[in-house]
Amino acid sequence: MSKIAGIDVGGTFTDLILVDDVTGEVKLAKVPTTVDNQAFGVLAALDATGADAAGLAAIIHGTTTTTNAMLERKIAKVGLITTRGFRDVLELGRRTRPKAYGMTGTFVPLIPRELRFEVAERMDAEGNVLTPLDEAAVEAAARALMAAASTAASSSGVSTSPSASIRSATSKRNSRGISGTKVPVRP
């Protein structure tokens, strides 16, 4: 399994790039997005490249439609679990303020502060673990988000470690009573 697929689901089209790590071959696909069930568009894009989903080493997935829905505030109540020290980054962004250099005006962050939780975890610029992920804190934050009726949770931070991201996702699943999910990790 040497092939990796990168997929973006947009409002009109679903785009896919398929890369074979061994041969260097690259295939592209652009298919109509299937609005009723976006998975069908993803599968159509995979079919267009001749890729077998079961034979892929990894799928890297992004959804422009979800990002846009969040930016337009047309999405479910969302919470954020982030690296300690980064809780307020969404509010501190300068380009989204009505008056970037003033202290007046109103600004409503995408995720309210009470739905943003911090957990201990830190990586250096080379990806070395400085502070290991506090999985118990991730589970506690996920439980707090569920108690606040958040219907979606996102993890963000400076981590470049795939294993830390997977452990975070597993901790969130465990807090919801979901178990048995296996996620392959590439070194």
Coordinates of C-alpha atoms in Angstrom, one line a residue:
M1 CA 0.0 0.0 0.0
S2 CA 1.9 3.0 -1.3
K3 CA -0.9 5.2 -2.5
I4 CA -2.2 8.3 -0.7
A5 CA -5.3 10.2 -1.6
G6 CA -5.9 13.8 -0.8
I7 CA -9.6 14.8 -1.1
D8 CA -11.4 18.1 -0.8
V9 CA -15.2 18.2 -0.9
G10 CA -16.4 21.6 -2.2
G11 CA -19.8 23.0 -2.8
T12 CA -19.7 22.2 -6.5
F13 CA -16.8 19.8 -7.1
T14 CA -15.0 17.1 -5.2
D15 CA -11.3 17.2 -6.0
L16 CA -8.8 14.3 -5.5
I17 CA -5.1 13.9 -5.9
L18 CA -3.7 10.4 -5.7
V19 CA 0.0 9.9 -5.2
D20 CA 2.0 6.6 -5.4
D21 CA 4.9 7.0 -3.0
V22 CA 6.8 4.2 -4.8
T23 CA 6.4 5.1 -8.5
G24 CA 5.9 8.8 -8.1
E25 CA 2.7 8.6 -10.3
V26 CA 0.2 11.3 -9.6
K27 CA -3.5 11.1 -10.7
L28 CA -6.1 13.9 -10.5
A29 CA -9.9 13.7 -10.4
K30 CA -12.6 16.4 -10.4
V31 CA -16.2 15.1 -10.0
P32 CA -19.5 16.8 -9.1
T33 CA -20.0 17.0 -5.3
T34 CA -23.0 14.9 -4.2
V35 CA -24.8 17.2 -1.8
D36 CA -27.2 14.7 -0.3
N37 CA -24.3 12.4 0.7
Q38 CA -20.8 13.7 0.1
A39 CA -19.4 10.2 0.5
F40 CA -20.7 9.3 -2.9
G41 CA -18.7 12.1 -4.5
V42 CA -15.6 10.9 -2.7
L43 CA -16.1 7.4 -4.0
A44 CA -16.7 8.7 -7.5
A45 CA -13.4 10.6 -7.4
L46 CA -11.6 7.5 -6.2
D47 CA -13.3 5.5 -9.1
A48 CA -12.2 8.2 -11.6
T49 CA -8.6 7.6 -10.6
G50 CA -9.0 3.8 -10.5
A51 CA -8.0 3.8 -6.9
D52 CA -9.3 1.0 -4.6
A53 CA -10.1 2.6 -1.2
A54 CA -9.2 -0.5 0.7
G55 CA -5.7 -0.5 -0.9
L56 CA -4.8 3.1 0.1
A57 CA -2.2 3.7 2.7
A58 CA -4.0 6.9 3.8
I59 CA -6.7 9.3 2.9
I60 CA -6.2 13.0 3.8
H61 CA -9.6 14.6 3.7
G62 CA -10.8 18.2 3.8
T63 CA -14.1 19.8 3.3
T64 CA -14.4 23.2 2.0
T65 CA -18.2 22.9 2.4
T66 CA -17.8 22.4 6.1
T67 CA -15.3 25.2 6.5
N68 CA -17.6 27.5 4.6
A69 CA -20.6 26.5 6.7
M70 CA -18.6 27.2 9.8
L71 CA -17.5 30.6 8.6
E72 CA -21.0 31.4 7.6
R73 CA -22.3 30.1 11.0
K74 CA -24.6 27.6 9.3
I75 CA -23.2 24.6 11.1
A76 CA -23.9 22.7 14.4
K77 CA -22.7 24.0 17.7
V78 CA -18.9 23.4 17.6
G79 CA -16.4 23.1 20.4
L80 CA -12.6 23.2 20.2
I81 CA -9.9 21.2 22.1
T82 CA -6.5 22.8 21.6
T83 CA -3.0 22.9 22.9
R84 CA -2.6 24.8 26.2
G85 CA -1.9 28.4 25.4
F86 CA -3.8 28.5 22.1
R87 CA -7.4 28.8 23.4
D88 CA -7.8 32.4 22.3
V89 CA -6.1 32.3 18.9
L90 CA -9.4 32.4 17.1
E91 CA -10.3 35.6 18.9
L92 CA -6.9 37.2 18.4
G93 CA -6.8 36.8 14.6
R94 CA -6.2 40.3 13.2
R95 CA -7.7 40.1 9.7
T96 CA -11.2 39.2 10.9
R97 CA -11.6 42.2 13.2
P98 CA -13.7 45.2 12.0
K99 CA -11.0 47.6 13.1
A100 CA -7.7 45.8 13.1
Y101 CA -5.8 48.5 15.1
G102 CA -8.5 49.7 17.4
M103 CA -10.0 48.6 20.6
T104 CA -13.6 49.3 19.5
G105 CA -16.1 47.4 17.4
T106 CA -17.6 44.0 17.9
F107 CA -16.2 40.7 17.1
V108 CA -17.9 37.3 17.5
P109 CA -15.5 34.4 17.4
L110 CA -16.4 31.3 15.4
I111 CA -16.3 29.2 18.6
P112 CA -17.4 30.9 21.8
R113 CA -14.7 30.9 24.6
E114 CA -16.7 28.7 26.9
L115 CA -16.6 25.9 24.2
R116 CA -12.8 26.1 23.8
F117 CA -10.8 23.8 26.0
E118 CA -7.0 23.5 26.5
V119 CA -5.0 20.3 27.1
A120 CA -1.4 19.8 27.8
E121 CA 0.6 18.8 24.8
R122 CA 3.6 20.4 23.1
M123 CA 5.9 19.6 20.2
D124 CA 9.0 21.4 19.1
A125 CA 9.6 22.6 15.5
E126 CA 11.2 19.3 14.5
G127 CA 8.2 17.3 15.8
N128 CA 9.8 16.1 19.0
V129 CA 7.5 15.6 22.0
L130 CA 8.2 18.2 24.7
T131 CA 5.0 17.6 26.7
P132 CA 3.1 14.4 25.9
L133 CA -0.6 14.6 25.1
D134 CA -2.7 14.5 28.3
E135 CA -5.3 12.0 27.1
A136 CA -7.3 12.2 30.3
A137 CA -7.6 16.0 29.7
V138 CA -8.8 15.3 26.1
E139 CA -11.5 13.0 27.4
A140 CA -12.5 15.4 30.1
A141 CA -12.7 18.3 27.6
A142 CA -14.8 16.1 25.2
R143 CA -17.2 15.3 28.1
A144 CA -17.5 19.0 28.9
L145 CA -18.3 19.7 25.3
M146 CA -21.0 17.0 25.3
A147 CA -22.4 18.5 28.5
A148 CA -22.6 21.9 26.8
A149 CA -24.6 20.3 24.0
S150 CA -21.8 20.7 21.4
T151 CA -22.6 18.5 18.5
A152 CA -19.1 18.6 17.0
A153 CA -15.6 18.9 18.3
S154 CA -12.4 19.8 16.6
S155 CA -8.8 19.5 17.8
S156 CA -6.3 22.2 16.9
G157 CA -2.8 23.2 18.0
V158 CA 0.8 23.2 17.0
S159 CA 1.2 19.4 17.1
T160 CA 2.9 17.9 14.0
S161 CA 2.6 14.4 15.5
P162 CA 0.2 12.1 13.7
S163 CA 0.2 9.8 16.7
A164 CA -0.8 12.6 19.1
S165 CA -3.7 13.5 16.8
I166 CA -4.8 9.9 16.7
R167 CA -4.6 9.6 20.4
S168 CA -6.6 12.8 20.8
A169 CA -9.3 11.4 18.4
T170 CA -9.3 8.1 20.3
S171 CA -9.7 9.9 23.6
K172 CA -12.7 11.9 22.2
R173 CA -14.3 8.7 20.9
N174 CA -13.8 7.0 24.3
S175 CA -15.5 9.9 26.0
R176 CA -18.5 9.2 23.9
G177 CA -18.4 5.5 24.6
I178 CA -17.2 4.6 21.1
S179 CA -14.4 2.1 21.0
G180 CA -12.7 -0.3 18.6
T181 CA -11.8 2.3 15.9
K182 CA -8.4 1.5 14.3
V183 CA -6.5 4.3 12.6
P184 CA -3.3 3.4 10.7
V185 CA -0.3 5.5 11.7
R186 CA 2.4 6.3 9.2
P187 CA 5.8 7.1 10.8

